C-alpha cells in the first residue's frame, strides 16, 4: 500500500498548490472590483473558510484532505459564478446611472423632468437592489441545500470506499488461501504418484520372486521324480536279487549254517531298503501337498495382482480428474487475478483525477461510484462460487484419503509373503 500512496501524496501536494494559487488569484480579482467595506467582509469570510479548512484537515489522511479541498473548491467555483452574474448586473446598473448623470449635466433646462426621472430611476434601482438581495438570499439557501446534499453524498461515497477496501482485503486473503490449497494439492499429487510407483515396484519384485520360487519348485519336483525312477529301478534289481537269493537258499538249504550269516545280512539290507522306500513315499506326499499349496497361493496372488491393477486404474482415473480440477482452479485463479488487476486500475483512476475533470457534475461522479459498488457485489458472488469449488475439492481430498487407507490395507495383507519366503 505504501508504494501506491506515495505518488498520490505528491499529486495531492501539487493539487493543493494549484488550488491555493487559484484562490489567491480569485481573491485579488475580487479585491480590485470591491469597495473597502466589501473587502473587509470578503476577508472575514475567507479567513473563516480557511480556519474551517485547517480544523477539518488536521486529523485527515492525504486522500481525505484532497477530497475535502475538492469539495470546497467546487463550492467556491459555484459561488464565484453566481457572483460574476451579480457583478454583470451591477455593471449594467452603473452604466445606466452614468448615462443618467450625463444627461442631467447636459440638460439643465429640463431639470424637473430629469429629477422626476432620476427619482423613478432611484426607486427602480432600490427595487432592483432589493430584488438582487432577495435573489442572493434565495441562491444562498439553494447553495446550502446543495452543499448539504453534496456532503451527504460524499460521506456515502467514502463509506462505500471503506467497504470496498475491506472487501478487497478479504478477497486478497481468499486468493492467498486458494494459492496455498493449490500448492498442497500439487504436493499431494506428487507424493501419491511416488507412492504408486513404489507400490508397483514392490508388486513387480513380488511377482518375480514368486516366479523364481515356482521355477525352483518345478526343478526340485523333476529331480525328485528322477530319484523315484532310480529307486524303482533299484527295487526291481533288489527283487531280482532276492529271487536269486531264494534260489540260492533253496540250493544251499543243506549248507544253512554256512550261509546263515549271508541271509541275515540280506535281511538287514531288505529292511533298510523298505525304510528307504517308506521315506520316499512320505517325501512324495509332502511334495504333492506343497505343490497344491503353492498352486493355491499362486492363484491368490494372481487374483490379488488383478485387484491391485484395478485399483491402480481407478487411481489413475482419479488422478486425471484431479488434474482437470487443478486446471480449472488455475483458470479461475488467473480470472481472479485479472479481476483484481482491473479493480486496482479502476481504483487508481478514481483516486487520481486531474483538475480538468472538475467540470464533471457531482451526480455523474456518484453514478460512477455506484458502478464500482455493483462491481464489488459481483466480486462477492464470485467469492461464493469459489467457496463452492473449495467444498468440491474437500470431497475429492476425502476420496483420496480413503484410497490411501485401502492401499495401506493392501500392503498389510501382502506383508505375510515375506514370512512365506
mmCIF file of C-alpha atoms in Angstrom:
data_model
loop_
_atom_site.group_PDB
_atom_site.id
_atom_site.type_symbol
_atom_site.label_atom_id
_atom_site.label_comp_id
_atom_site.label_asym_id
_atom_site.label_seq_id
_atom_site.Cartn_x
_atom_site.Cartn_y
_atom_site.Cartn_z
ATOM 1 C CA UNK A 1 0.000 0.000 0.000
ATOM 2 C CA UNK A 2 2.881 2.402 0.694
ATOM 3 C CA UNK A 3 4.056 2.259 -2.925
ATOM 4 C CA UNK A 4 0.603 3.279 -4.128
ATOM 5 C CA UNK A 5 0.168 6.070 -1.571
ATOM 6 C CA UNK A 6 3.474 7.857 -2.287
ATOM 7 C CA UNK A 7 2.528 9.100 -5.806
ATOM 8 C CA UNK A 8 -0.953 10.015 -4.596
ATOM 9 C CA UNK A 9 0.554 12.165 -1.805
ATOM 10 C CA UNK A 10 2.805 14.044 -4.244
ATOM 11 C CA UNK A 11 -0.102 14.590 -6.617
ATOM 12 C CA UNK A 12 -2.165 15.873 -3.678
ATOM 13 C CA UNK A 13 0.620 18.349 -2.790
ATOM 14 C CA UNK A 14 0.742 19.642 -6.358
ATOM 15 C CA UNK A 15 -3.052 19.927 -6.463
ATOM 16 C CA UNK A 16 -3.032 21.850 -3.152
ATOM 17 C CA UNK A 17 -0.511 24.349 -4.578
ATOM 18 C CA UNK A 18 -2.593 24.806 -7.720
ATOM 19 C CA UNK A 19 -5.780 25.325 -5.697
ATOM 20 C CA UNK A 20 -4.066 27.864 -3.410
ATOM 21 C CA UNK A 21 -2.749 29.807 -6.416
ATOM 22 C CA UNK A 22 -6.214 29.843 -7.996
ATOM 23 C CA UNK A 23 -7.783 31.022 -4.736
ATOM 24 C CA UNK A 24 -5.210 33.805 -4.332
ATOM 25 C CA UNK A 25 -5.749 34.992 -7.926
ATOM 26 C CA UNK A 26 -9.517 34.946 -7.443
ATOM 27 C CA UNK A 27 -9.235 36.931 -4.185
ATOM 28 C CA UNK A 28 -7.043 39.537 -5.931
ATOM 29 C CA UNK A 29 -9.636 39.958 -8.695
ATOM 30 C CA UNK A 30 -12.389 40.415 -6.129
ATOM 31 C CA UNK A 31 -10.288 42.932 -4.154
ATOM 32 C CA UNK A 32 -9.773 45.058 -7.284
ATOM 33 C CA UNK A 33 -13.529 45.230 -8.019
ATOM 34 C CA UNK A 34 -14.855 45.567 -4.441
ATOM 35 C CA UNK A 35 -15.368 48.502 -2.079
ATOM 36 C CA UNK A 36 -13.418 48.666 1.210
ATOM 37 C CA UNK A 37 -16.451 47.508 3.237
ATOM 38 C CA UNK A 38 -16.994 44.625 0.880
ATOM 39 C CA UNK A 39 -13.270 43.844 1.020
ATOM 40 C CA UNK A 40 -13.464 43.570 4.815
ATOM 41 C CA UNK A 41 -16.452 41.278 4.583
ATOM 42 C CA UNK A 42 -14.693 39.117 1.989
ATOM 43 C CA UNK A 43 -11.538 38.926 4.106
ATOM 44 C CA UNK A 44 -13.549 37.841 7.141
ATOM 45 C CA UNK A 45 -15.382 35.172 5.151
ATOM 46 C CA UNK A 46 -12.126 33.943 3.562
ATOM 47 C CA UNK A 47 -10.427 33.788 6.988
ATOM 48 C CA UNK A 48 -13.355 31.817 8.390
ATOM 49 C CA UNK A 49 -13.260 29.401 5.476
ATOM 50 C CA UNK A 50 -9.502 28.941 5.853
ATOM 51 C CA UNK A 51 -9.827 28.311 9.617
ATOM 52 C CA UNK A 52 -12.585 25.782 8.979
ATOM 53 C CA UNK A 53 -10.419 24.079 6.377
ATOM 54 C CA UNK A 54 -7.430 23.895 8.726
ATOM 55 C CA UNK A 55 -9.541 22.482 11.575
ATOM 56 C CA UNK A 56 -11.208 19.907 9.334
ATOM 57 C CA UNK A 57 -7.877 18.871 7.707
ATOM 58 C CA UNK A 58 -5.933 18.329 10.931
ATOM 59 C CA UNK A 59 -6.954 14.704 11.609
ATOM 60 C CA UNK A 60 -7.454 13.584 7.992
ATOM 61 C CA UNK A 61 -5.346 11.488 5.626
ATOM 62 C CA UNK A 62 -3.953 12.749 2.320
ATOM 63 C CA UNK A 63 -6.785 11.315 0.238
ATOM 64 C CA UNK A 64 -9.452 12.714 2.571
ATOM 65 C CA UNK A 65 -7.719 16.133 2.540
ATOM 66 C CA UNK A 66 -7.765 16.067 -1.228
ATOM 67 C CA UNK A 67 -11.476 15.208 -1.262
ATOM 68 C CA UNK A 68 -12.290 17.991 1.221
ATOM 69 C CA UNK A 69 -10.293 20.571 -0.769
ATOM 70 C CA UNK A 70 -12.052 19.382 -3.910
ATOM 71 C CA UNK A 71 -15.454 19.895 -2.249
ATOM 72 C CA UNK A 72 -14.554 23.381 -1.033
ATOM 73 C CA UNK A 73 -13.188 24.365 -4.406
ATOM 74 C CA UNK A 74 -16.358 23.156 -6.145
ATOM 75 C CA UNK A 75 -18.460 25.240 -3.724
ATOM 76 C CA UNK A 76 -16.309 28.322 -4.283
ATOM 77 C CA UNK A 77 -16.458 27.755 -8.034
ATOM 78 C CA UNK A 78 -20.284 27.766 -7.946
ATOM 79 C CA UNK A 79 -20.346 30.862 -5.711
ATOM 80 C CA UNK A 80 -17.901 32.685 -7.985
ATOM 81 C CA UNK A 81 -20.126 32.014 -10.971
ATOM 82 C CA UNK A 82 -23.102 33.482 -9.120
ATOM 83 C CA UNK A 83 -21.033 36.497 -8.028
ATOM 84 C CA UNK A 84 -19.892 37.048 -11.601
ATOM 85 C CA UNK A 85 -23.513 37.158 -12.721
ATOM 86 C CA UNK A 86 -24.328 39.691 -9.977
ATOM 87 C CA UNK A 87 -21.326 41.805 -10.980
ATOM 88 C CA UNK A 88 -22.542 41.891 -14.563
ATOM 89 C CA UNK A 89 -25.937 43.121 -13.359
ATOM 90 C CA UNK A 90 -24.286 45.759 -11.160
ATOM 91 C CA UNK A 91 -22.135 46.954 -14.044
ATOM 92 C CA UNK A 92 -25.233 47.305 -16.220
ATOM 93 C CA UNK A 93 -26.902 49.359 -13.499
ATOM 94 C CA UNK A 94 -23.808 51.545 -13.096
ATOM 95 C CA UNK A 95 -23.745 52.228 -16.810
ATOM 96 C CA UNK A 96 -27.399 53.271 -16.644
ATOM 97 C CA UNK A 97 -26.637 55.649 -13.766
ATOM 98 C CA UNK A 98 -23.685 57.172 -15.602
ATOM 99 C CA UNK A 99 -25.820 57.770 -18.644
ATOM 100 C CA UNK A 100 -28.477 59.388 -16.464
ATOM 101 C CA UNK A 101 -25.971 61.726 -14.792
ATOM 102 C CA UNK A 102 -24.529 62.713 -18.157
ATOM 103 C CA UNK A 103 -27.994 63.521 -19.371
ATOM 104 C CA UNK A 104 -28.608 65.599 -16.222
ATOM 105 C CA UNK A 105 -25.466 67.697 -16.810
ATOM 106 C CA UNK A 106 -26.325 68.235 -20.432
ATOM 107 C CA UNK A 107 -29.988 69.075 -19.947
ATOM 108 C CA UNK A 108 -30.282 71.564 -17.080
ATOM 109 C CA UNK A 109 -33.226 73.175 -18.776
ATOM 110 C CA UNK A 110 -35.410 70.146 -18.300
ATOM 111 C CA UNK A 111 -34.200 69.681 -14.754
ATOM 112 C CA UNK A 112 -37.600 68.980 -13.284
ATOM 113 C CA UNK A 113 -38.332 66.230 -15.723
ATOM 114 C CA UNK A 114 -34.923 64.729 -15.193
ATOM 115 C CA UNK A 115 -35.314 64.913 -11.384
ATOM 116 C CA UNK A 116 -38.587 63.044 -11.658
ATOM 117 C CA UNK A 117 -36.903 60.588 -13.945
ATOM 118 C CA UNK A 118 -33.993 60.332 -11.507
ATOM 119 C CA UNK A 119 -36.391 59.668 -8.655
ATOM 120 C CA UNK A 120 -38.086 56.997 -10.685
ATOM 121 C CA UNK A 121 -34.710 55.566 -11.583
ATOM 122 C CA UNK A 122 -33.661 55.627 -7.926
ATOM 123 C CA UNK A 123 -36.840 53.825 -6.995
ATOM 124 C CA UNK A 124 -36.199 51.293 -9.684
ATOM 125 C CA UNK A 125 -32.612 50.968 -8.550
ATOM 126 C CA UNK A 126 -33.772 50.453 -4.990
ATOM 127 C CA UNK A 127 -36.243 47.830 -6.153
ATOM 128 C CA UNK A 128 -33.552 46.143 -8.200
ATOM 129 C CA UNK A 129 -31.186 46.133 -5.225
ATOM 130 C CA UNK A 130 -33.880 44.580 -3.075
ATOM 131 C CA UNK A 131 -34.598 42.039 -5.776
ATOM 132 C CA UNK A 132 -30.896 41.300 -6.053
ATOM 133 C CA UNK A 133 -30.687 40.838 -2.283
ATOM 134 C CA UNK A 134 -33.693 38.563 -2.328
ATOM 135 C CA UNK A 135 -32.258 36.544 -5.206
ATOM 136 C CA UNK A 136 -28.882 36.361 -3.467
ATOM 137 C CA UNK A 137 -30.542 35.142 -0.255
ATOM 138 C CA UNK A 138 -32.542 32.576 -2.197
ATOM 139 C CA UNK A 139 -29.401 31.444 -4.012
ATOM 140 C CA UNK A 140 -27.558 31.164 -0.691
ATOM 141 C CA UNK A 141 -30.342 28.956 0.638
ATOM 142 C CA UNK A 142 -30.133 26.854 -2.518
ATOM 143 C CA UNK A 143 -26.359 26.667 -2.170
ATOM 144 C CA UNK A 144 -26.678 25.499 1.427
ATOM 145 C CA UNK A 145 -29.106 22.792 0.355
ATOM 146 C CA UNK A 146 -26.831 21.709 -2.479
ATOM 147 C CA UNK A 147 -23.790 21.716 -0.198
ATOM 148 C CA UNK A 148 -25.614 19.605 2.407
ATOM 149 C CA UNK A 149 -26.696 17.153 -0.291
ATOM 150 C CA UNK A 150 -23.196 17.094 -1.712
ATOM 151 C CA UNK A 151 -21.684 16.453 1.737
ATOM 152 C CA UNK A 152 -24.109 13.598 2.405
ATOM 153 C CA UNK A 153 -23.346 12.064 -0.989
ATOM 154 C CA UNK A 154 -19.592 12.355 -0.350
ATOM 155 C CA UNK A 155 -19.964 10.730 3.084
ATOM 156 C CA UNK A 156 -21.879 7.875 1.445
ATOM 157 C CA UNK A 157 -19.154 7.535 -1.171
ATOM 158 C CA UNK A 158 -16.413 7.434 1.497
ATOM 159 C CA UNK A 159 -18.328 4.742 3.399
ATOM 160 C CA UNK A 160 -18.658 2.736 0.202
ATOM 161 C CA UNK A 161 -14.956 3.115 -0.472
ATOM 162 C CA UNK A 162 -14.149 1.843 3.034
ATOM 163 C CA UNK A 163 -16.444 -1.143 2.496
ATOM 164 C CA UNK A 164 -14.779 -1.790 -0.840
ATOM 165 C CA UNK A 165 -11.318 -1.709 0.785
ATOM 166 C CA UNK A 166 -12.404 -4.215 3.450
ATOM 167 C CA UNK A 167 -13.913 -6.462 0.799
ATOM 168 C CA UNK A 168 -10.746 -6.224 -1.266
ATOM 169 C CA UNK A 169 -8.633 -7.259 1.746
ATOM 170 C CA UNK A 170 -10.917 -10.241 2.335
ATOM 171 C CA UNK A 171 -10.678 -11.097 -1.344
ATOM 172 C CA UNK A 172 -6.861 -10.979 -1.215
ATOM 173 C CA UNK A 173 -6.879 -13.288 1.823
ATOM 174 C CA UNK A 174 -9.187 -15.673 -0.027
ATOM 175 C CA UNK A 175 -6.860 -15.689 -3.042
ATOM 176 C CA UNK A 176 -3.879 -16.477 -0.777
ATOM 177 C CA UNK A 177 -5.809 -19.388 0.751
ATOM 178 C CA UNK A 178 -6.595 -20.709 -2.731
ATOM 179 C CA UNK A 179 -2.921 -20.478 -3.695
ATOM 180 C CA UNK A 180 -1.884 -22.406 -0.573
ATOM 181 C CA UNK A 181 -4.519 -25.066 -1.284
ATOM 182 C CA UNK A 182 -3.289 -25.412 -4.870
ATOM 183 C CA UNK A 183 0.254 -25.924 -3.590
ATOM 184 C CA UNK A 184 -0.996 -28.557 -1.124
ATOM 185 C CA UNK A 185 -2.909 -30.357 -3.901
ATOM 186 C CA UNK A 186 0.162 -30.388 -6.154
ATOM 187 C CA UNK A 187 2.363 -31.727 -3.315
ATOM 188 C CA UNK A 188 -0.223 -34.402 -2.515
ATOM 189 C CA UNK A 189 -0.415 -35.470 -6.164
ATOM 190 C CA UNK A 190 3.371 -35.741 -6.376
ATOM 191 C CA UNK A 191 3.513 -37.808 -3.163
ATOM 192 C CA UNK A 192 0.707 -40.063 -4.456
ATOM 193 C CA UNK A 193 2.481 -40.637 -7.749
ATOM 194 C CA UNK A 194 5.673 -41.541 -5.881
ATOM 195 C CA UNK A 195 3.714 -43.883 -3.580
ATOM 196 C CA UNK A 196 2.016 -45.601 -6.529
ATOM 197 C CA UNK A 197 5.376 -46.060 -8.246
ATOM 198 C CA UNK A 198 6.860 -47.683 -5.119
ATOM 199 C CA UNK A 199 3.808 -49.986 -4.817
ATOM 200 C CA UNK A 200 4.141 -51.050 -8.466
ATOM 201 C CA UNK A 201 7.853 -51.717 -7.970
ATOM 202 C CA UNK A 202 7.077 -53.840 -4.870
ATOM 203 C CA UNK A 203 4.454 -55.833 -6.753
ATOM 204 C CA UNK A 204 6.839 -56.412 -9.678
ATOM 205 C CA UNK A 205 9.511 -57.681 -7.289
ATOM 206 C CA UNK A 206 6.998 -59.963 -5.547
ATOM 207 C CA UNK A 207 5.845 -61.442 -8.859
ATOM 208 C CA UNK A 208 9.471 -62.024 -9.866
ATOM 209 C CA UNK A 209 10.140 -63.778 -6.533
ATOM 210 C CA UNK A 210 7.054 -65.972 -6.956
ATOM 211 C CA UNK A 211 8.104 -66.887 -10.492
ATOM 212 C CA UNK A 212 11.610 -67.839 -9.308
ATOM 213 C CA UNK A 213 10.108 -69.913 -6.450
ATOM 214 C CA UNK A 214 7.809 -71.732 -8.863
ATOM 215 C CA UNK A 215 10.731 -72.465 -11.176
ATOM 216 C CA UNK A 216 12.748 -73.746 -8.203
ATOM 217 C CA UNK A 217 9.885 -75.968 -7.010
ATOM 218 C CA UNK A 218 9.371 -77.356 -10.541
ATOM 219 C CA UNK A 219 13.090 -78.126 -10.754
ATOM 220 C CA UNK A 220 13.036 -79.837 -7.330
ATOM 221 C CA UNK A 221 9.967 -81.888 -8.323
ATOM 222 C CA UNK A 222 11.704 -83.061 -11.540
ATOM 223 C CA UNK A 223 14.788 -84.067 -9.526
ATOM 224 C CA UNK A 224 12.576 -85.990 -7.062
ATOM 225 C CA UNK A 225 10.838 -87.744 -9.962
ATOM 226 C CA UNK A 226 14.207 -88.828 -11.327
ATOM 227 C CA UNK A 227 15.180 -90.099 -7.858
ATOM 228 C CA UNK A 228 11.932 -92.078 -7.654
ATOM 229 C CA UNK A 229 12.683 -93.695 -11.007
ATOM 230 C CA UNK A 230 16.176 -94.603 -9.815
ATOM 231 C CA UNK A 231 14.782 -96.085 -6.578
ATOM 232 C CA UNK A 232 12.194 -98.072 -8.553
ATOM 233 C CA UNK A 233 14.953 -99.474 -10.720
ATOM 234 C CA UNK A 234 16.918 -100.339 -7.586
ATOM 235 C CA UNK A 235 13.839 -102.017 -6.112
ATOM 236 C CA UNK A 236 13.389 -104.100 -9.239
ATOM 237 C CA UNK A 237 17.052 -105.053 -9.160
ATOM 238 C CA UNK A 238 16.797 -105.909 -5.447
ATOM 239 C CA UNK A 239 13.703 -108.027 -6.098
ATOM 240 C CA UNK A 240 15.600 -109.883 -8.777
ATOM 241 C CA UNK A 241 18.493 -110.331 -6.357
ATOM 242 C CA UNK A 242 16.039 -111.579 -3.701
ATOM 243 C CA UNK A 243 14.683 -114.160 -6.110
ATOM 244 C CA UNK A 244 18.205 -115.220 -6.914
ATOM 245 C CA UNK A 245 18.986 -115.401 -3.192
ATOM 246 C CA UNK A 246 15.885 -117.520 -2.571
ATOM 247 C CA UNK A 247 17.044 -119.870 -5.267
ATOM 248 C CA UNK A 248 20.433 -119.898 -3.641
ATOM 249 C CA UNK A 249 18.758 -120.537 -0.231
ATOM 250 C CA UNK A 250 16.856 -123.475 -1.704
ATOM 251 C CA UNK A 251 20.059 -124.609 -3.311
ATOM 252 C CA UNK A 252 22.007 -124.165 -0.098
ATOM 253 C CA UNK A 253 19.443 -125.494 2.416
ATOM 254 C CA UNK A 254 21.740 -128.263 3.217
ATOM 255 C CA UNK A 255 24.512 -125.789 3.984
ATOM 256 C CA UNK A 256 22.244 -123.483 6.138
ATOM 257 C CA UNK A 257 24.754 -122.856 8.826
ATOM 258 C CA UNK A 258 27.336 -121.709 6.316
ATOM 259 C CA UNK A 259 25.030 -119.289 4.592
ATOM 260 C CA UNK A 260 23.122 -118.080 7.700
ATOM 261 C CA UNK A 261 25.333 -115.045 8.015
ATOM 262 C CA UNK A 262 24.746 -114.166 4.379
ATOM 263 C CA UNK A 263 20.963 -114.450 4.833
ATOM 264 C CA UNK A 264 20.997 -112.277 7.943
ATOM 265 C CA UNK A 265 22.920 -109.623 6.041
ATOM 266 C CA UNK A 266 20.450 -109.779 3.175
ATOM 267 C CA UNK A 267 17.543 -109.394 5.629
ATOM 268 C CA UNK A 268 19.162 -106.296 7.131
ATOM 269 C CA UNK A 269 19.637 -104.851 3.649
ATOM 270 C CA UNK A 270 15.998 -105.622 2.835
ATOM 271 C CA UNK A 271 14.738 -103.858 5.970
ATOM 272 C CA UNK A 272 16.866 -100.805 5.226
ATOM 273 C CA UNK A 273 15.549 -100.814 1.676
ATOM 274 C CA UNK A 274 11.956 -100.915 2.949
ATOM 275 C CA UNK A 275 12.600 -97.994 5.292
ATOM 276 C CA UNK A 276 14.095 -96.022 2.420
ATOM 277 C CA UNK A 277 11.059 -96.783 0.234
ATOM 278 C CA UNK A 278 8.712 -95.598 3.024
ATOM 279 C CA UNK A 279 10.738 -92.391 3.390
ATOM 280 C CA UNK A 280 10.496 -91.813 -0.361
ATOM 281 C CA UNK A 281 6.715 -92.266 -0.327
ATOM 282 C CA UNK A 282 6.396 -89.801 2.585
ATOM 283 C CA UNK A 283 8.597 -87.241 0.797
ATOM 284 C CA UNK A 284 6.490 -87.631 -2.373
ATOM 285 C CA UNK A 285 3.303 -86.998 -0.374
ATOM 286 C CA UNK A 286 4.834 -83.893 1.223
ATOM 287 C CA UNK A 287 5.918 -82.649 -2.214
ATOM 288 C CA UNK A 288 2.382 -83.136 -3.551
ATOM 289 C CA UNK A 289 0.957 -81.183 -0.595
ATOM 290 C CA UNK A 290 3.485 -78.391 -1.122
ATOM 291 C CA UNK A 291 2.685 -78.266 -4.852
ATOM 292 C CA UNK A 292 -1.032 -77.945 -4.088
ATOM 293 C CA UNK A 293 -0.425 -75.189 -1.502
ATOM 294 C CA UNK A 294 1.854 -73.340 -3.902
ATOM 295 C CA UNK A 295 -0.715 -73.530 -6.704
ATOM 296 C CA UNK A 296 -3.374 -72.141 -4.308
ATOM 297 C CA UNK A 297 -1.046 -69.339 -3.219
ATOM 298 C CA UNK A 298 -0.193 -68.601 -6.842
ATOM 299 C CA UNK A 299 -3.910 -68.279 -7.664
ATOM 300 C CA UNK A 300 -4.450 -65.993 -4.666
ATOM 301 C CA UNK A 301 -1.516 -63.832 -5.706
ATOM 302 C CA UNK A 302 -2.791 -63.616 -9.271
ATOM 303 C CA UNK A 303 -6.236 -62.521 -8.008
ATOM 304 C CA UNK A 304 -4.557 -60.039 -5.668
ATOM 305 C CA UNK A 305 -2.468 -58.643 -8.556
ATOM 306 C CA UNK A 306 -5.630 -58.291 -10.661
ATOM 307 C CA UNK A 307 -7.364 -56.368 -7.848
ATOM 308 C CA UNK A 308 -4.305 -54.148 -7.461
ATOM 309 C CA UNK A 309 -4.269 -53.442 -11.194
ATOM 310 C CA UNK A 310 -7.958 -52.492 -10.999
ATOM 311 C CA UNK A 311 -7.235 -50.177 -8.042
ATOM 312 C CA UNK A 312 -4.324 -48.622 -9.944
ATOM 313 C CA UNK A 313 -6.613 -47.977 -12.926
ATOM 314 C CA UNK A 314 -9.179 -46.361 -10.602
ATOM 315 C CA UNK A 315 -6.467 -44.239 -9.001
ATOM 316 C CA UNK A 316 -5.214 -43.165 -12.428
ATOM 317 C CA UNK A 317 -8.745 -42.100 -13.363
ATOM 318 C CA UNK A 318 -8.994 -40.139 -10.111
ATOM 319 C CA UNK A 319 -5.619 -38.549 -10.874
ATOM 320 C CA UNK A 320 -6.905 -37.458 -14.272
ATOM 321 C CA UNK A 321 -9.994 -35.927 -12.624
ATOM 322 C CA UNK A 322 -7.767 -34.178 -10.085
ATOM 323 C CA UNK A 323 -5.571 -32.826 -12.879
ATOM 324 C CA UNK A 324 -8.642 -31.462 -14.658
ATOM 325 C CA UNK A 325 -9.714 -29.906 -11.346
ATOM 326 C CA UNK A 326 -6.268 -28.364 -10.988
ATOM 327 C CA UNK A 327 -6.522 -26.898 -14.491
ATOM 328 C CA UNK A 328 -9.949 -25.410 -13.745
ATOM 329 C CA UNK A 329 -8.679 -23.979 -10.456
ATOM 330 C CA UNK A 330 -5.687 -22.421 -12.201
ATOM 331 C CA UNK A 331 -8.010 -20.862 -14.795
ATOM 332 C CA UNK A 332 -10.206 -19.492 -12.016
ATOM 333 C CA UNK A 333 -7.132 -18.139 -10.230
ATOM 334 C CA UNK A 334 -5.999 -16.364 -13.420
ATOM 335 C CA UNK A 335 -9.517 -14.923 -13.868
ATOM 336 C CA UNK A 336 -9.486 -13.723 -10.264
ATOM 337 C CA UNK A 337 -6.070 -12.125 -10.750
ATOM 338 C CA UNK A 338 -7.292 -10.308 -13.858
ATOM 339 C CA UNK A 339 -10.376 -9.118 -11.963
ATOM 340 C CA UNK A 340 -8.156 -7.886 -9.115
ATOM 341 C CA UNK A 341 -5.911 -6.020 -11.538
ATOM 342 C CA UNK A 342 -8.948 -4.414 -13.191
ATOM 343 C CA UNK A 343 -10.314 -3.424 -9.769
ATOM 344 C CA UNK A 344 -6.950 -1.891 -8.775
ATOM 345 C CA UNK A 345 -6.768 0.030 -12.051
ATOM 346 C CA UNK A 346 -10.299 1.359 -11.547
ATOM 347 C CA UNK A 347 -9.404 2.465 -8.000
ATOM 348 C CA UNK A 348 -6.259 4.245 -9.200
ATOM 349 C CA UNK A 349 -8.247 6.034 -11.905
ATOM 350 C CA UNK A 350 -10.928 7.076 -9.373
ATOM 351 C CA UNK A 351 -8.453 8.338 -6.722
ATOM 352 C CA UNK A 352 -6.188 10.444 -9.001
ATOM 353 C CA UNK A 353 -8.425 12.797 -11.029
ATOM 354 C CA UNK A 354 -6.990 15.829 -12.815
ATOM 355 C CA UNK A 355 -8.172 19.397 -12.345
ATOM 356 C CA UNK A 356 -9.610 19.269 -15.869
ATOM 357 C CA UNK A 357 -12.216 16.804 -14.571
ATOM 358 C CA UNK A 358 -13.627 19.481 -12.204
ATOM 359 C CA UNK A 359 -16.195 20.322 -14.842
ATOM 360 C CA UNK A 360 -17.845 16.915 -14.288
ATOM 361 C CA UNK A 361 -21.060 17.184 -12.293
ATOM 362 C CA UNK A 362 -21.295 15.544 -8.824
ATOM 363 C CA UNK A 363 -24.268 13.417 -9.956
ATOM 364 C CA UNK A 364 -22.096 11.776 -12.623
ATOM 365 C CA UNK A 365 -19.402 11.076 -10.004
ATOM 366 C CA UNK A 366 -21.978 9.432 -7.729
ATOM 367 C CA UNK A 367 -23.190 7.272 -10.640
ATOM 368 C CA UNK A 368 -19.594 6.168 -11.269
ATOM 369 C CA UNK A 369 -19.209 5.217 -7.594
ATOM 370 C CA UNK A 370 -22.464 3.214 -7.780
ATOM 371 C CA UNK A 371 -20.986 1.317 -10.720
ATOM 372 C CA UNK A 372 -17.951 0.477 -8.570
ATOM 373 C CA UNK A 373 -20.227 -0.879 -5.804
ATOM 374 C CA UNK A 374 -22.068 -3.099 -8.328
ATOM 375 C CA UNK A 375 -18.674 -4.465 -9.449
ATOM 376 C CA UNK A 376 -17.863 -5.187 -5.804
ATOM 377 C CA UNK A 377 -21.122 -7.125 -5.401
ATOM 378 C CA UNK A 378 -20.187 -9.188 -8.448
ATOM 379 C CA UNK A 379 -16.796 -9.922 -6.808
ATOM 380 C CA UNK A 380 -18.614 -11.134 -3.655
ATOM 381 C CA UNK A 381 -20.729 -13.506 -5.787
ATOM 382 C CA UNK A 382 -17.533 -14.811 -7.384
ATOM 383 C CA UNK A 383 -16.152 -15.433 -3.882
ATOM 384 C CA UNK A 384 -19.248 -17.544 -3.090
ATOM 385 C CA UNK A 385 -18.635 -19.620 -6.233
ATOM 386 C CA UNK A 386 -15.011 -20.095 -5.125
ATOM 387 C CA UNK A 387 -16.204 -21.388 -1.717
ATOM 388 C CA UNK A 388 -18.423 -23.950 -3.517
ATOM 389 C CA UNK A 389 -15.400 -25.063 -5.549
ATOM 390 C CA UNK A 390 -13.460 -25.446 -2.292
ATOM 391 C CA UNK A 391 -16.173 -27.782 -0.946
ATOM 392 C CA UNK A 392 -15.827 -29.931 -4.099
ATOM 393 C CA UNK A 393 -12.056 -30.010 -3.595
ATOM 394 C CA UNK A 394 -12.513 -31.133 0.038
ATOM 395 C CA UNK A 395 -14.740 -34.000 -1.148
ATOM 396 C CA UNK A 396 -12.041 -35.048 -3.626
ATOM 397 C CA UNK A 397 -9.473 -34.877 -0.816
ATOM 398 C CA UNK A 398 -11.564 -37.204 1.388
ATOM 399 C CA UNK A 399 -11.851 -39.687 -1.506
ATOM 400 C CA UNK A 400 -8.066 -39.639 -1.921
ATOM 401 C CA UNK A 401 -7.592 -40.318 1.818
ATOM 402 C CA UNK A 402 -9.930 -43.326 1.583
ATOM 403 C CA UNK A 403 -7.877 -44.629 -1.364
ATOM 404 C CA UNK A 404 -4.681 -44.247 0.706
ATOM 405 C CA UNK A 405 -6.248 -46.284 3.546
ATOM 406 C CA UNK A 406 -7.201 -49.052 1.103
ATOM 407 C CA UNK A 407 -3.642 -49.122 -0.277
ATOM 408 C CA UNK A 408 -2.252 -49.407 3.260
ATOM 409 C CA UNK A 409 -4.593 -52.306 3.992
ATOM 410 C CA UNK A 410 -3.385 -53.989 0.792
ATOM 411 C CA UNK A 411 0.240 -53.502 1.900
ATOM 412 C CA UNK A 412 -0.582 -55.050 5.298
ATOM 413 C CA UNK A 413 -2.182 -58.017 3.545
ATOM 414 C CA UNK A 414 0.849 -58.518 1.291
ATOM 415 C CA UNK A 415 3.436 -58.408 4.139
ATOM 416 C CA UNK A 416 2.968 -62.147 5.075
ATOM 417 C CA UNK A 417 4.619 -63.000 1.741
ATOM 418 C CA UNK A 418 7.981 -62.270 3.367
ATOM 419 C CA UNK A 419 7.125 -64.816 6.107
ATOM 420 C CA UNK A 420 6.309 -67.417 3.422
ATOM 421 C CA UNK A 421 9.700 -66.751 1.817
#
